[in-house]
Amino acid sequence: MAYAIGVDVGATKIAVALVTRAGHAVSTRQTETRVQDGTDAVIRRMASEVDALAAVADEAVLGVGIGVPGLVNPDAGVVVQAVNMGWTNVPLRERVRAQIGLNVPVRVENDLRGAARGEFLFGAARGVDDFILLAIGSGLGSAAMVRGHVVHGANFFASELGHFVIDPQGRVCTCGLRGCAETVLSGRGLIDTTREFLQADFSSSLNANDLTTNAILDAARQNDAAACAAIEKMGEWLGIVMATASAWLNPARMIIGGGLGLAAFDLLYKPARESYSQRVLKASQQGVELVHSQVESSAVGAAALVL
Ligand SMILES: [Zn+2]
């Protein structure tokens, strides 16, 4: 048996996992990112977390996979841009390799593409060469695999569905565009949609000034009218995004991940499926499955980059 080390670095925390070939984390660690300390300090903290895991590994470590939320050139090992981290053109692979005690391959990739590889190797896409992954959380992340290869595109912007405009009259997005998929398929999006239904006088136990995604999901499970309408709407948008992906890539499986995506999967399934089925050709829907993510964590997904 051998291990891979996966690193999930985000604006708030660095999570690392010592992962078996089967995708199980046998040991995990977590620390604050503290972006404000500067890139050097963040990389030193990542390296010391990796070293700490390597020290407890009772078998060989094959490599280190790092998932970064942003634009990554995996061939060069460079983070081209990660807005939340304030990083531009950071040669992360070389910098981490120089700092860690291990002499093993290091691979850097966009976090969702790492997660997609994790789903492919030991998650919800085992045995499936063509699939898409949609991660609904604070934003909407996405990745696609075609014939067993993760799609990158000419400038690493491929399968960026979060900032694809699906509603020209929609809400203004944090990116400056109007009506991005992320404005409706995210925690913020669900809260905004619920508030709209409350303002339209749907009966509800929810308080428009104090909405959380958990409260909305709980209310939807109690058949609260506003919460149910908001989930229904969110499912409709999800089906539209799935139909878009379907028209381009003809995936066999659609995998829903992300904190909110997993928490709301049972509620979103039916409206998303219905919305999807109304928007793609009958024949192309045959056998397409909608499932939830099965990779334990983002750090485990990152470990898949070197397995
Ligand atoms: Zn946007």
mmCIF file with all atom_site columns, C-alpha atoms in Angstrom, residues 56-171:
data_model
loop_
_atom_site.group_PDB
_atom_site.id
_atom_site.type_symbol
_atom_site.label_atom_id
_atom_site.label_alt_id
_atom_site.label_comp_id
_atom_site.label_asym_id
_atom_site.label_entity_id
_atom_site.label_seq_id
_atom_site.pdbx_PDB_ins_code
_atom_site.Cartn_x
_atom_site.Cartn_y
_atom_site.Cartn_z
_atom_site.occupancy
_atom_site.B_iso_or_equiv
_atom_site.pdbx_formal_charge
_atom_site.auth_seq_id
_atom_site.auth_comp_id
_atom_site.auth_asym_id
_atom_site.auth_atom_id
_atom_site.pdbx_PDB_model_num
ATOM 1   C CA . VAL A 1 56  ? 2.983   9.844  10.133  1.00 0.00 ? 56  VAL A CA 1
ATOM 2   C CA . ALA A 1 57  ? 2.847   7.843  6.873   1.00 0.00 ? 57  ALA A CA 1
ATOM 3   C CA . ASP A 1 58  ? 3.699   4.195  7.519   1.00 0.00 ? 58  ASP A CA 1
ATOM 4   C CA . GLU A 1 59  ? 4.101   3.492  3.790   1.00 0.00 ? 59  GLU A CA 1
ATOM 5   C CA . ALA A 1 60  ? 5.693   5.322  0.856   1.00 0.00 ? 60  ALA A CA 1
ATOM 6   C CA . VAL A 1 61  ? 4.231   8.658  -0.268  1.00 0.00 ? 61  VAL A CA 1
ATOM 7   C CA . LEU A 1 62  ? 3.880   8.710  -4.076  1.00 0.00 ? 62  LEU A CA 1
ATOM 8   C CA . GLY A 1 63  ? 3.351   12.417 -4.569  1.00 0.00 ? 63  GLY A CA 1
ATOM 9   C CA . VAL A 1 64  ? 1.620   15.604 -3.522  1.00 0.00 ? 64  VAL A CA 1
ATOM 10  C CA . GLY A 1 65  ? -1.477  16.945 -5.325  1.00 0.00 ? 65  GLY A CA 1
ATOM 11  C CA . ILE A 1 66  ? -2.548  20.535 -4.709  1.00 0.00 ? 66  ILE A CA 1
ATOM 12  C CA . GLY A 1 67  ? -5.983  21.904 -5.612  1.00 0.00 ? 67  GLY A CA 1
ATOM 13  C CA . VAL A 1 68  ? -6.250  25.686 -5.965  1.00 0.00 ? 68  VAL A CA 1
ATOM 14  C CA . PRO A 1 69  ? -9.454  27.716 -6.475  1.00 0.00 ? 69  PRO A CA 1
ATOM 15  C CA . GLY A 1 70  ? -8.499  29.628 -9.593  1.00 0.00 ? 70  GLY A CA 1
ATOM 16  C CA . LEU A 1 71  ? -6.895  29.524 -12.986 1.00 0.00 ? 71  LEU A CA 1
ATOM 17  C CA . VAL A 1 72  ? -4.083  26.958 -13.040 1.00 0.00 ? 72  VAL A CA 1
ATOM 18  C CA . ASN A 1 73  ? -1.640  25.838 -15.745 1.00 0.00 ? 73  ASN A CA 1
ATOM 19  C CA . PRO A 1 74  ? -1.063  22.253 -14.581 1.00 0.00 ? 74  PRO A CA 1
ATOM 20  C CA . ASP A 1 75  ? 1.672   21.576 -17.165 1.00 0.00 ? 75  ASP A CA 1
ATOM 21  C CA . ALA A 1 76  ? 3.787   24.437 -15.842 1.00 0.00 ? 76  ALA A CA 1
ATOM 22  C CA . GLY A 1 77  ? 2.623   23.974 -12.246 1.00 0.00 ? 77  GLY A CA 1
ATOM 23  C CA . VAL A 1 78  ? 1.743   27.654 -12.136 1.00 0.00 ? 78  VAL A CA 1
ATOM 24  C CA . VAL A 1 79  ? -1.256  29.344 -10.554 1.00 0.00 ? 79  VAL A CA 1
ATOM 25  C CA . VAL A 1 80  ? -2.050  31.882 -13.268 1.00 0.00 ? 80  VAL A CA 1
ATOM 26  C CA . GLN A 1 81  ? -4.616  33.646 -11.131 1.00 0.00 ? 81  GLN A CA 1
ATOM 27  C CA . ALA A 1 82  ? -6.407  32.931 -7.871  1.00 0.00 ? 82  ALA A CA 1
ATOM 28  C CA . VAL A 1 83  ? -8.440  36.017 -7.020  1.00 0.00 ? 83  VAL A CA 1
ATOM 29  C CA . ASN A 1 84  ? -9.387  34.974 -3.460  1.00 0.00 ? 84  ASN A CA 1
ATOM 30  C CA . MET A 1 85  ? -5.743  34.273 -2.636  1.00 0.00 ? 85  MET A CA 1
ATOM 31  C CA . GLY A 1 86  ? -4.443  37.398 -4.361  1.00 0.00 ? 86  GLY A CA 1
ATOM 32  C CA . TRP A 1 87  ? -2.111  35.211 -6.464  1.00 0.00 ? 87  TRP A CA 1
ATOM 33  C CA . THR A 1 88  ? -0.950  35.961 -10.010 1.00 0.00 ? 88  THR A CA 1
ATOM 34  C CA . ASN A 1 89  ? 1.574   33.752 -11.819 1.00 0.00 ? 89  ASN A CA 1
ATOM 35  C CA . VAL A 1 90  ? 2.758   31.890 -8.725  1.00 0.00 ? 90  VAL A CA 1
ATOM 36  C CA . PRO A 1 91  ? 5.045   28.923 -9.653  1.00 0.00 ? 91  PRO A CA 1
ATOM 37  C CA . LEU A 1 92  ? 3.457   26.873 -6.892  1.00 0.00 ? 92  LEU A CA 1
ATOM 38  C CA . ARG A 1 93  ? 4.758   23.449 -7.934  1.00 0.00 ? 93  ARG A CA 1
ATOM 39  C CA . GLU A 1 94  ? 8.429   24.482 -7.807  1.00 0.00 ? 94  GLU A CA 1
ATOM 40  C CA . ARG A 1 95  ? 7.987   26.555 -4.669  1.00 0.00 ? 95  ARG A CA 1
ATOM 41  C CA . VAL A 1 96  ? 6.298   23.726 -2.765  1.00 0.00 ? 96  VAL A CA 1
ATOM 42  C CA . ARG A 1 97  ? 8.731   21.115 -4.064  1.00 0.00 ? 97  ARG A CA 1
ATOM 43  C CA . ALA A 1 98  ? 11.642  23.236 -2.810  1.00 0.00 ? 98  ALA A CA 1
ATOM 44  C CA . GLN A 1 99  ? 10.099  23.548 0.656   1.00 0.00 ? 99  GLN A CA 1
ATOM 45  C CA . ILE A 1 100 ? 8.879   20.040 1.481   1.00 0.00 ? 100 ILE A CA 1
ATOM 46  C CA . GLY A 1 101 ? 11.085  17.329 2.897   1.00 0.00 ? 101 GLY A CA 1
ATOM 47  C CA . LEU A 1 102 ? 9.816   14.710 0.430   1.00 0.00 ? 102 LEU A CA 1
ATOM 48  C CA . ASN A 1 103 ? 11.449  14.091 -2.947  1.00 0.00 ? 103 ASN A CA 1
ATOM 49  C CA . VAL A 1 104 ? 8.280   13.175 -4.873  1.00 0.00 ? 104 VAL A CA 1
ATOM 50  C CA . PRO A 1 105 ? 6.257   14.576 -7.780  1.00 0.00 ? 105 PRO A CA 1
ATOM 51  C CA . VAL A 1 106 ? 4.083   17.592 -6.966  1.00 0.00 ? 106 VAL A CA 1
ATOM 52  C CA . ARG A 1 107 ? 1.074   18.409 -9.120  1.00 0.00 ? 107 ARG A CA 1
ATOM 53  C CA . VAL A 1 108 ? -0.950  21.636 -9.044  1.00 0.00 ? 108 VAL A CA 1
ATOM 54  C CA . GLU A 1 109 ? -4.419  21.872 -10.573 1.00 0.00 ? 109 GLU A CA 1
ATOM 55  C CA . ASN A 1 110 ? -7.646  23.836 -10.339 1.00 0.00 ? 110 ASN A CA 1
ATOM 56  C CA . ASP A 1 111 ? -9.509  22.455 -7.311  1.00 0.00 ? 111 ASP A CA 1
ATOM 57  C CA . LEU A 1 112 ? -12.596 21.326 -9.238  1.00 0.00 ? 112 LEU A CA 1
ATOM 58  C CA . ARG A 1 113 ? -10.479 19.512 -11.819 1.00 0.00 ? 113 ARG A CA 1
ATOM 59  C CA . GLY A 1 114 ? -8.705  17.735 -8.973  1.00 0.00 ? 114 GLY A CA 1
ATOM 60  C CA . ALA A 1 115 ? -12.094 16.827 -7.535  1.00 0.00 ? 115 ALA A CA 1
ATOM 61  C CA . ALA A 1 116 ? -13.223 15.508 -10.930 1.00 0.00 ? 116 ALA A CA 1
ATOM 62  C CA . ARG A 1 117 ? -10.174 13.243 -11.059 1.00 0.00 ? 117 ARG A CA 1
ATOM 63  C CA . GLY A 1 118 ? -11.060 12.054 -7.565  1.00 0.00 ? 118 GLY A CA 1
ATOM 64  C CA . GLU A 1 119 ? -14.612 11.202 -8.657  1.00 0.00 ? 119 GLU A CA 1
ATOM 65  C CA . PHE A 1 120 ? -13.138 9.354  -11.654 1.00 0.00 ? 120 PHE A CA 1
ATOM 66  C CA . LEU A 1 121 ? -10.638 7.277  -9.640  1.00 0.00 ? 121 LEU A CA 1
ATOM 67  C CA . PHE A 1 122 ? -12.614 6.498  -6.501  1.00 0.00 ? 122 PHE A CA 1
ATOM 68  C CA . GLY A 1 123 ? -15.857 8.476  -6.379  1.00 0.00 ? 123 GLY A CA 1
ATOM 69  C CA . ALA A 1 124 ? -19.143 8.801  -8.255  1.00 0.00 ? 124 ALA A CA 1
ATOM 70  C CA . ALA A 1 125 ? -17.594 8.526  -11.745 1.00 0.00 ? 125 ALA A CA 1
ATOM 71  C CA . ARG A 1 126 ? -15.785 5.197  -11.445 1.00 0.00 ? 126 ARG A CA 1
ATOM 72  C CA . GLY A 1 127 ? -15.947 3.500  -14.838 1.00 0.00 ? 127 GLY A CA 1
ATOM 73  C CA . VAL A 1 128 ? -17.399 6.621  -16.509 1.00 0.00 ? 128 VAL A CA 1
ATOM 74  C CA . ASP A 1 129 ? -15.170 8.449  -19.018 1.00 0.00 ? 129 ASP A CA 1
ATOM 75  C CA . ASP A 1 130 ? -17.594 11.289 -19.808 1.00 0.00 ? 130 ASP A CA 1
ATOM 76  C CA . PHE A 1 131 ? -19.097 13.261 -16.960 1.00 0.00 ? 131 PHE A CA 1
ATOM 77  C CA . ILE A 1 132 ? -19.474 16.716 -15.491 1.00 0.00 ? 132 ILE A CA 1
ATOM 78  C CA . LEU A 1 133 ? -19.078 17.815 -11.890 1.00 0.00 ? 133 LEU A CA 1
ATOM 79  C CA . LEU A 1 134 ? -21.048 20.766 -10.530 1.00 0.00 ? 134 LEU A CA 1
ATOM 80  C CA . ALA A 1 135 ? -20.089 21.954 -7.049  1.00 0.00 ? 135 ALA A CA 1
ATOM 81  C CA . ILE A 1 136 ? -22.682 24.217 -5.452  1.00 0.00 ? 136 ILE A CA 1
ATOM 82  C CA . GLY A 1 137 ? -21.324 26.065 -2.420  1.00 0.00 ? 137 GLY A CA 1
ATOM 83  C CA . SER A 1 138 ? -20.474 29.707 -1.841  1.00 0.00 ? 138 SER A CA 1
ATOM 84  C CA . GLY A 1 139 ? -20.150 29.781 -5.644  1.00 0.00 ? 139 GLY A CA 1
ATOM 85  C CA . LEU A 1 140 ? -20.721 27.360 -8.523  1.00 0.00 ? 140 LEU A CA 1
ATOM 86  C CA . GLY A 1 141 ? -17.649 25.370 -9.542  1.00 0.00 ? 141 GLY A CA 1
ATOM 87  C CA . SER A 1 142 ? -17.580 23.003 -12.470 1.00 0.00 ? 142 SER A CA 1
ATOM 88  C CA . ALA A 1 143 ? -15.326 20.572 -14.284 1.00 0.00 ? 143 ALA A CA 1
ATOM 89  C CA . ALA A 1 144 ? -15.795 18.183 -17.171 1.00 0.00 ? 144 ALA A CA 1
ATOM 90  C CA . MET A 1 145 ? -14.150 14.947 -18.190 1.00 0.00 ? 145 MET A CA 1
ATOM 91  C CA . VAL A 1 146 ? -14.297 13.855 -21.819 1.00 0.00 ? 146 VAL A CA 1
ATOM 92  C CA . ARG A 1 147 ? -13.077 10.393 -22.813 1.00 0.00 ? 147 ARG A CA 1
ATOM 93  C CA . GLY A 1 148 ? -11.142 10.079 -19.584 1.00 0.00 ? 148 GLY A CA 1
ATOM 94  C CA . HIS A 1 149 ? -9.419  13.456 -19.810 1.00 0.00 ? 149 HIS A CA 1
ATOM 95  C CA . VAL A 1 150 ? -10.215 16.546 -17.779 1.00 0.00 ? 150 VAL A CA 1
ATOM 96  C CA . VAL A 1 151 ? -10.986 19.421 -20.151 1.00 0.00 ? 151 VAL A CA 1
ATOM 97  C CA . HIS A 1 152 ? -8.825  22.556 -19.824 1.00 0.00 ? 152 HIS A CA 1
ATOM 98  C CA . GLY A 1 153 ? -9.419  24.606 -22.985 1.00 0.00 ? 153 GLY A CA 1
ATOM 99  C CA . ALA A 1 154 ? -7.081  27.010 -24.786 1.00 0.00 ? 154 ALA A CA 1
ATOM 100 C CA . ASN A 1 155 ? -6.409  29.191 -21.724 1.00 0.00 ? 155 ASN A CA 1
ATOM 101 C CA . PHE A 1 156 ? -7.577  26.913 -18.891 1.00 0.00 ? 156 PHE A CA 1
ATOM 102 C CA . PHE A 1 157 ? -11.053 28.515 -18.780 1.00 0.00 ? 157 PHE A CA 1
ATOM 103 C CA . ALA A 1 158 ? -12.964 25.449 -20.035 1.00 0.00 ? 158 ALA A CA 1
ATOM 104 C CA . SER A 1 159 ? -16.100 24.264 -18.199 1.00 0.00 ? 159 SER A CA 1
ATOM 105 C CA . GLU A 1 160 ? -16.374 27.527 -16.279 1.00 0.00 ? 160 GLU A CA 1
ATOM 106 C CA . LEU A 1 161 ? -20.155 27.318 -15.992 1.00 0.00 ? 161 LEU A CA 1
ATOM 107 C CA . GLY A 1 162 ? -20.361 29.397 -12.800 1.00 0.00 ? 162 GLY A CA 1
ATOM 108 C CA . HIS A 1 163 ? -19.893 32.599 -14.786 1.00 0.00 ? 163 HIS A CA 1
ATOM 109 C CA . PHE A 1 164 ? -21.879 31.559 -17.825 1.00 0.00 ? 164 PHE A CA 1
ATOM 110 C CA . VAL A 1 165 ? -24.800 33.972 -18.173 1.00 0.00 ? 165 VAL A CA 1
ATOM 111 C CA . ILE A 1 166 ? -28.022 31.963 -18.032 1.00 0.00 ? 166 ILE A CA 1
ATOM 112 C CA . ASP A 1 167 ? -30.371 34.830 -17.208 1.00 0.00 ? 167 ASP A CA 1
ATOM 113 C CA . PRO A 1 168 ? -29.774 38.072 -19.162 1.00 0.00 ? 168 PRO A CA 1
ATOM 114 C CA . GLN A 1 169 ? -32.197 39.892 -16.842 1.00 0.00 ? 169 GLN A CA 1
ATOM 115 C CA . GLY A 1 170 ? -30.738 38.300 -13.728 1.00 0.00 ? 170 GLY A CA 1
ATOM 116 C CA . ARG A 1 171 ? -28.858 39.574 -10.717 1.00 0.00 ? 171 ARG A CA 1
#
